[in-house]
Short mmCIF file of C-alpha atoms and ligand atoms in Angstrom, two decimals:
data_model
loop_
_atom_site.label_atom_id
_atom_site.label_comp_id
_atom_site.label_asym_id
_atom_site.label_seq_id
_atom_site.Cartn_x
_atom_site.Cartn_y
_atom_site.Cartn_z
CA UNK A 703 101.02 83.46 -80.93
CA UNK A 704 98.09 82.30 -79.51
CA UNK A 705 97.89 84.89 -76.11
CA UNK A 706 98.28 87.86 -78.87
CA UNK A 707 94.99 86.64 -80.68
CA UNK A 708 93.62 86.52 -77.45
CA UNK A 709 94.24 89.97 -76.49
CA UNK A 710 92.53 91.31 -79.60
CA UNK A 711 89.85 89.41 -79.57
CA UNK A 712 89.27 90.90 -75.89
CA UNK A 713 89.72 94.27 -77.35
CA UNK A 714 87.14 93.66 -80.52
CA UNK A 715 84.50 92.42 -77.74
CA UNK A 716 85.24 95.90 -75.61
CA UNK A 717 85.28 97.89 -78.27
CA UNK A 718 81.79 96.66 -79.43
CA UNK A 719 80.64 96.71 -75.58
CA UNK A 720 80.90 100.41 -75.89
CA UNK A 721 78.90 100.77 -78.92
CA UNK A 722 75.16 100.71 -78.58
CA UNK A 723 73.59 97.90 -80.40
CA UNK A 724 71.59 99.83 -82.63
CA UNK A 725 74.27 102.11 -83.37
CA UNK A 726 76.43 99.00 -85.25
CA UNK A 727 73.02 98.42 -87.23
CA UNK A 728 72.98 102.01 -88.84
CA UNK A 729 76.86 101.93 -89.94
CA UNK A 730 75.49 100.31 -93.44
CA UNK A 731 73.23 103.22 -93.63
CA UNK A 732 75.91 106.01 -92.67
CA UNK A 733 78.63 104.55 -95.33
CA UNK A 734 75.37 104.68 -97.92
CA UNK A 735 74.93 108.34 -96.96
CA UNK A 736 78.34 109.69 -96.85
CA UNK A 737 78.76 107.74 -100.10
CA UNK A 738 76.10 109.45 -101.94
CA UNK A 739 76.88 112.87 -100.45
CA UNK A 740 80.72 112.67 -101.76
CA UNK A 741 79.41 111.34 -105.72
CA UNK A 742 76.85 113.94 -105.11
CA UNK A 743 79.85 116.91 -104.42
CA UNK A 744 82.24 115.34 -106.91
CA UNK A 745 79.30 115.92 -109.82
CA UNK A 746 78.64 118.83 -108.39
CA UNK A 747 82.31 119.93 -108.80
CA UNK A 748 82.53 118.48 -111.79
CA UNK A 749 79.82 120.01 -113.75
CA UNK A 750 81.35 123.61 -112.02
CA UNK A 751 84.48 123.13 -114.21
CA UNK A 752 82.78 122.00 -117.40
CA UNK A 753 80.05 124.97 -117.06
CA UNK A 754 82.63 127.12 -116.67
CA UNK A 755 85.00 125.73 -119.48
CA UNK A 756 86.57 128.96 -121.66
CA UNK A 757 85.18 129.02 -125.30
CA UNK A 758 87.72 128.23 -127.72
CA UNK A 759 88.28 130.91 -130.73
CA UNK A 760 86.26 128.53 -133.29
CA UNK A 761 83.12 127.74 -131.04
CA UNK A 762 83.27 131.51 -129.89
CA UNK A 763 83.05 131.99 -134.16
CA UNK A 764 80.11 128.91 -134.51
CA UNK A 765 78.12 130.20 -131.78
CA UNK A 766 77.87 134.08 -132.84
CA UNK A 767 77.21 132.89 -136.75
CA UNK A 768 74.19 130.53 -135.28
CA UNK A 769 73.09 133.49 -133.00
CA UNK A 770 73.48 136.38 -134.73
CA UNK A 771 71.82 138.54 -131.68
CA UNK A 772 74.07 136.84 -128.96
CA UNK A 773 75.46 140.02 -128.96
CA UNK A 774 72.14 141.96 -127.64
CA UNK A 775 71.60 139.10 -125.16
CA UNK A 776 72.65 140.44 -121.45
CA UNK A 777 75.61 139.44 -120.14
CA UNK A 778 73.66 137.58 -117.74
CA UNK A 779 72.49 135.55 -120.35
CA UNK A 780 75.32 135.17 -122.53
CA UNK A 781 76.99 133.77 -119.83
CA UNK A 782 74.23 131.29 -119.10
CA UNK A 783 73.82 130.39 -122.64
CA UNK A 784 77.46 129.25 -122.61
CA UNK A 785 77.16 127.20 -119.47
CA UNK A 786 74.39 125.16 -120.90
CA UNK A 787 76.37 124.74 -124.58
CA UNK A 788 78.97 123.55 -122.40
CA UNK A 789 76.92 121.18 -120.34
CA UNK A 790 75.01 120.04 -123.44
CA UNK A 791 78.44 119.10 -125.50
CA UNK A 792 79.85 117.38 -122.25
CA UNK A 793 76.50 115.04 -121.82
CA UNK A 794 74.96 114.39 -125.56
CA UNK A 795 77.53 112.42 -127.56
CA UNK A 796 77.66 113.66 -131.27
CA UNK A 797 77.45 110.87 -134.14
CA UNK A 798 78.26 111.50 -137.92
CA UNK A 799 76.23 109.31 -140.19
CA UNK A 800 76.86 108.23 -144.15
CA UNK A 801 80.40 109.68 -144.12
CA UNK A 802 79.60 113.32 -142.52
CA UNK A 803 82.45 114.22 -139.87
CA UNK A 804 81.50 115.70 -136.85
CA UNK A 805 83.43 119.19 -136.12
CA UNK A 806 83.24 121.70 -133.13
CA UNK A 807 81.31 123.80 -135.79
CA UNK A 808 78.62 121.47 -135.99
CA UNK A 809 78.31 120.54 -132.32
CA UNK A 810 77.92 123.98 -131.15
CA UNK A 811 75.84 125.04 -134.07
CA UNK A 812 73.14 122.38 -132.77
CA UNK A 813 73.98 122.91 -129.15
CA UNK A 814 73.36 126.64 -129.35
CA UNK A 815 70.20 126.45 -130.97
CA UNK A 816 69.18 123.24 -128.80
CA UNK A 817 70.14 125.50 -125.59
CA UNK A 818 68.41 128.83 -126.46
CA UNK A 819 64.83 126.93 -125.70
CA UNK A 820 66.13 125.90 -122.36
CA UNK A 821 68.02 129.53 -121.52
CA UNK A 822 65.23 130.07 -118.96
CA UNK A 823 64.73 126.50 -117.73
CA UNK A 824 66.21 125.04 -114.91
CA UNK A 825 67.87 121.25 -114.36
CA UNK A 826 69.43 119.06 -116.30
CA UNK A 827 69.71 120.08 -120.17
CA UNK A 828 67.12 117.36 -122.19
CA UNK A 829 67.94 114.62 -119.62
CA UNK A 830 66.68 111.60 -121.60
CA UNK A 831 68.52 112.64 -124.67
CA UNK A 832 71.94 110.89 -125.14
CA UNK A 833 72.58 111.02 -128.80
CA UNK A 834 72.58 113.40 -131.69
CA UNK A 835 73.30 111.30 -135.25
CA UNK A 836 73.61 114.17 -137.95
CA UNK A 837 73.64 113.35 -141.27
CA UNK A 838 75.40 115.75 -144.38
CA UNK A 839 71.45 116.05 -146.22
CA UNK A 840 68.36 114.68 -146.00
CA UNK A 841 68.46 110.90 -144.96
CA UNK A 842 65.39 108.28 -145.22
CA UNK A 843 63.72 106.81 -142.54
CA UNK A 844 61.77 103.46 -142.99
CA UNK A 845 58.55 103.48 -140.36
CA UNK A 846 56.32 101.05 -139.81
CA UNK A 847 52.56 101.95 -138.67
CA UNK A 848 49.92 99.35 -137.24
CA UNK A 849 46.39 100.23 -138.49
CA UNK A 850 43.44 99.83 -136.68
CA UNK A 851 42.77 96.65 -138.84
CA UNK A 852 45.75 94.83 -138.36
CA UNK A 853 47.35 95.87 -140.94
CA UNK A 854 51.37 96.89 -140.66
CA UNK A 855 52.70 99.01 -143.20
CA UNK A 856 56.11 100.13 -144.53
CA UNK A 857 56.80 103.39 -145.35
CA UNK A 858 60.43 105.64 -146.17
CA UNK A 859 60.16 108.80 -145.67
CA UNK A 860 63.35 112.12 -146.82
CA UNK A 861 63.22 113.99 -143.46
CA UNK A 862 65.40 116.77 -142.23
CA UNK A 863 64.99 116.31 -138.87
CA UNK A 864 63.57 113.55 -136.25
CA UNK A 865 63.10 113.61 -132.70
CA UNK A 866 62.72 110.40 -130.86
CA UNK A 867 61.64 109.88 -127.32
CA UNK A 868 64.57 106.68 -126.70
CA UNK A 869 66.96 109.33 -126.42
CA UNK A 870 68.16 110.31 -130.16
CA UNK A 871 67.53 113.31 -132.12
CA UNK A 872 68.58 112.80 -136.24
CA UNK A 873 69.72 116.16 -138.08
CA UNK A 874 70.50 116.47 -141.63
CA UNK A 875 73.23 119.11 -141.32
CA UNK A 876 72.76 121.42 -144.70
CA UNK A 877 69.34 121.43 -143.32
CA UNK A 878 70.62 123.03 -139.33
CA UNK A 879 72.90 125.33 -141.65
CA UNK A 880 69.98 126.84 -143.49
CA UNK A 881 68.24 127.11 -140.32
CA UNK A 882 71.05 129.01 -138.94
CA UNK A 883 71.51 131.17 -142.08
CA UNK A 884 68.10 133.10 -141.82
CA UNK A 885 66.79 133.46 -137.94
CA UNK A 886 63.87 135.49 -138.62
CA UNK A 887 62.01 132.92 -141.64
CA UNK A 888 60.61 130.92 -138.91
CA UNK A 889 62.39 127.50 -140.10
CA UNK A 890 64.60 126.40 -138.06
CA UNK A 891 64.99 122.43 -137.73
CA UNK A 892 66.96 122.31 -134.43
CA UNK A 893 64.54 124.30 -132.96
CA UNK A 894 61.87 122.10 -133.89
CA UNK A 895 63.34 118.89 -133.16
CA UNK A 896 64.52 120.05 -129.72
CA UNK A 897 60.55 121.60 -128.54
CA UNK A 898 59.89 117.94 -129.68
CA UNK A 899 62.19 116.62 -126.96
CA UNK A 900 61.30 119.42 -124.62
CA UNK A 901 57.15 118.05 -124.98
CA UNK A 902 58.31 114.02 -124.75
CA UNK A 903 59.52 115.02 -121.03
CA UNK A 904 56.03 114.68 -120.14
CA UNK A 905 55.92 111.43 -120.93
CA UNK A 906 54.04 111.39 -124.10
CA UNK A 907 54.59 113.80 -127.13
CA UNK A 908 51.17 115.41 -127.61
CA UNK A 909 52.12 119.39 -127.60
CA UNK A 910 51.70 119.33 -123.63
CA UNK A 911 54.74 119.84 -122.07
CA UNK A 912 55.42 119.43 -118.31
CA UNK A 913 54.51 122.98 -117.51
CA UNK A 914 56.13 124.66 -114.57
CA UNK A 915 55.12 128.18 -114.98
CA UNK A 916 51.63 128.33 -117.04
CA UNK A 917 48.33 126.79 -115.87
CA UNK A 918 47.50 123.65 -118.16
CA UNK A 919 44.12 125.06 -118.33
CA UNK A 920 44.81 127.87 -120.28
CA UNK A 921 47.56 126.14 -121.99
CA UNK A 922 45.43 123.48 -123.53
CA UNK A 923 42.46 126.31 -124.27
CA UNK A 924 44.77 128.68 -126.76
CA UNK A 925 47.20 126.37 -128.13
CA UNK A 926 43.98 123.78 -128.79
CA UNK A 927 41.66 126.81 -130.14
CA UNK A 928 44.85 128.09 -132.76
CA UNK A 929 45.67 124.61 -133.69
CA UNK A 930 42.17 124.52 -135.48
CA UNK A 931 42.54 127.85 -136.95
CA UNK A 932 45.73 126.91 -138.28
CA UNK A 933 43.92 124.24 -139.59
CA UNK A 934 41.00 126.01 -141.34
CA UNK A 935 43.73 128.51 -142.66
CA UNK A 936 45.72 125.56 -144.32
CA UNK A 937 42.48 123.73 -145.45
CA UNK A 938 41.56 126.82 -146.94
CA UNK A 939 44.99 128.05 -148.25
CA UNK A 940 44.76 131.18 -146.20
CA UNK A 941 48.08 133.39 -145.39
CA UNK A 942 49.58 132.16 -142.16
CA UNK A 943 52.36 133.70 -139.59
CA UNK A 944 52.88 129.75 -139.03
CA UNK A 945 54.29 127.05 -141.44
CA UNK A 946 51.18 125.32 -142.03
CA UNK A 947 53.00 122.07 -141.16
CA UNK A 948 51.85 122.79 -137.65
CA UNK A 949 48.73 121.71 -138.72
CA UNK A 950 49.44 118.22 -139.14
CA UNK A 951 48.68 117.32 -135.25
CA UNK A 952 49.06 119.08 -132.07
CA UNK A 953 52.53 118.21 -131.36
CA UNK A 954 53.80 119.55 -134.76
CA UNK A 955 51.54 122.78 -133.58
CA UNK A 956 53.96 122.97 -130.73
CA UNK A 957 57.21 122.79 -132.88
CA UNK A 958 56.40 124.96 -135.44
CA UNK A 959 54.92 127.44 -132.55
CA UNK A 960 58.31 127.30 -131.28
CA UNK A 961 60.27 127.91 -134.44
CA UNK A 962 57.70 131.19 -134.87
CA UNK A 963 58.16 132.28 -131.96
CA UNK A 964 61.70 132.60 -131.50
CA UNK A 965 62.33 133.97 -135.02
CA UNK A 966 59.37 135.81 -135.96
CA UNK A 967 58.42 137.11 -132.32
CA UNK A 968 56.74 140.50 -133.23
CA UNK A 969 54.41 138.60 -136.11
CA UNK A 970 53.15 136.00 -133.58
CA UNK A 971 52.47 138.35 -131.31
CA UNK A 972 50.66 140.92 -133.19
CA UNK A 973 48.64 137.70 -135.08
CA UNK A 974 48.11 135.47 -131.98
CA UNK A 975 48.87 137.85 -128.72
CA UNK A 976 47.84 134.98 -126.40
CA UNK A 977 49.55 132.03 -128.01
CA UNK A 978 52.85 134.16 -127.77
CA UNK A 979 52.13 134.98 -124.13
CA UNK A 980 51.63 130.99 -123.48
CA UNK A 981 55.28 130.82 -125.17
CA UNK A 982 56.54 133.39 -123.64
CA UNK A 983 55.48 132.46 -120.14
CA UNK A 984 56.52 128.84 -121.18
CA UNK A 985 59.87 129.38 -121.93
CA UNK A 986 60.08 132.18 -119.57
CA UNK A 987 62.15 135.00 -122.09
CA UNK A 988 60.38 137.30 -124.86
CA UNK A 989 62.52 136.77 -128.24
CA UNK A 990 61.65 140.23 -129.30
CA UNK A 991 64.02 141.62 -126.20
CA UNK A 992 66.77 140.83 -129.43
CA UNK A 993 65.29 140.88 -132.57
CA UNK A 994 66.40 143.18 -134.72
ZN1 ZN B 290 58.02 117.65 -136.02
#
């Protein structure tokens, strides 16, 4: 026994002879780097066959009721959209809250909406969102708000819709349907919950969101300068194209900018031309391409 483990041992020490010294040092580094590029191909390969996944008859049915233009959307696009519903469903989990059962129906219904604002917008599909808890009706959330004194108070509020920048977005589901059931009234709670999420990617939800195509400048000068109007108009009870719940604070201004301007894109932009270019350069499509 003992002249066999002698011969490999002589072997091992030729073997490493050959090697250059700093060659043995960067095999850690190599296995780290062939390691990352195989997870990197595997998700890679992986999110190829869930993008491509065929629509079943029923979320073929969901996503045409929720869009009823899908059909004047290119094929280009229609086949995009689908991608990204598909993405979304494989990466968001779904929760049903007080009793409500979570169907295909309602998960594309909220995907499809949630994926139209990002049809134009590359990378990963809200990447710090991880949970969607839908409820059948309105549902009551319990805040708590720190005055400047000191003071903390309680408050519950009914809401139809929350957005919330640790990753969850709450739905109250008769609330998406009605959305859904009128795309031109410019109320649409998915919508609005989901530009929410889109303007927490910068970090802070303030109606700035990271911009890739528009210049902040001009961004902050029109949406800031028909943020006030809005105001005025509401203080004053003047018609609006908005809901006038935009004028609550400059974030809201974004979310209800986005619910106008994908389902009332020819009012917007024949009442505020350059707050509909902003959008329309922002989200990088022009809503009126399918409106009826
Ligand atoms: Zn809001």
């Amino acid at each position: 026994m003992t002249p066999a483990l002698s011969v490999n041992n002589s072997r091992l020490a030729d073997v490493r002879m050959e090697l250059p010294s700093g060659a043995i040092g960067l095999l850690p580094i190599v296995l780290v780097v062939i390691a990352f590029l195989v997870i990197r191909y595997y998700r890679q390969w992986r999110n190829e066959q869930v993008r491509n996944r065929p629509f079943s008859a029923e979320m073929e049915q969901s996503l045409r009721k929720t869009l009823p233009f899908f059909e004047r959307l290119s094929p280009a696009d229609q086949q995009k959209l689908k991608q990204k519903v598909n993405l979304f469903l494989a990466s968001k989990r779904f929760y049903g809250c007080a009793g409500l059962t979570i169907t295909d129906d309602i998960r594309v219904t909220i995907a499809a909406e949630a994926c139209l604002l990002i049809l134009r917008h590359g990378g990963e599909a809200y990447p710090g969102l991880t949970s969607i808890l839908v409820y059948p009706s309105a549902f009551v959330a319990n805040h708590t708000e720190s005055q400047a004194d000191g003071v903390v108070s309680a408050e519950s509020h009914h809401l139809l819709g929350e957005s919330w920048d640790n990753g969850r977005v709450i739905l109250a589901w008769d609330a998406v349907r009605r959305g859904a059931a009128d795309f031109t009234d410019g109320n649409n709670v998915v919508l609005h919950e989901f530009a929410h999420q889109l303007d927490a990617l910068s970090g802070r939800t303030d109606g700035a969101p990271p911009l890739m195509r528009n210049s902040y400048k001009s961004w902050a000068r029109v949406l800031s300068r028909h943020y006030e109007d809005l105001v005025v108009r509401s203080e004053r009870g003047l018609p609006t194209t908005m809901d006038t719940y935009g004028a609550t604070n400059p974030a809201e201004f974004f979310a209800v900018a986005t619910e106008t301007f994908f389902e009332k894109p020819d009012e917007l932009c024949a009442r505020r031309s350059d707050l509909f270019e902003e959008l329309k350069t922002y989200y990088g499509l022009d809503p009126r391409d399918w409106s009826a």
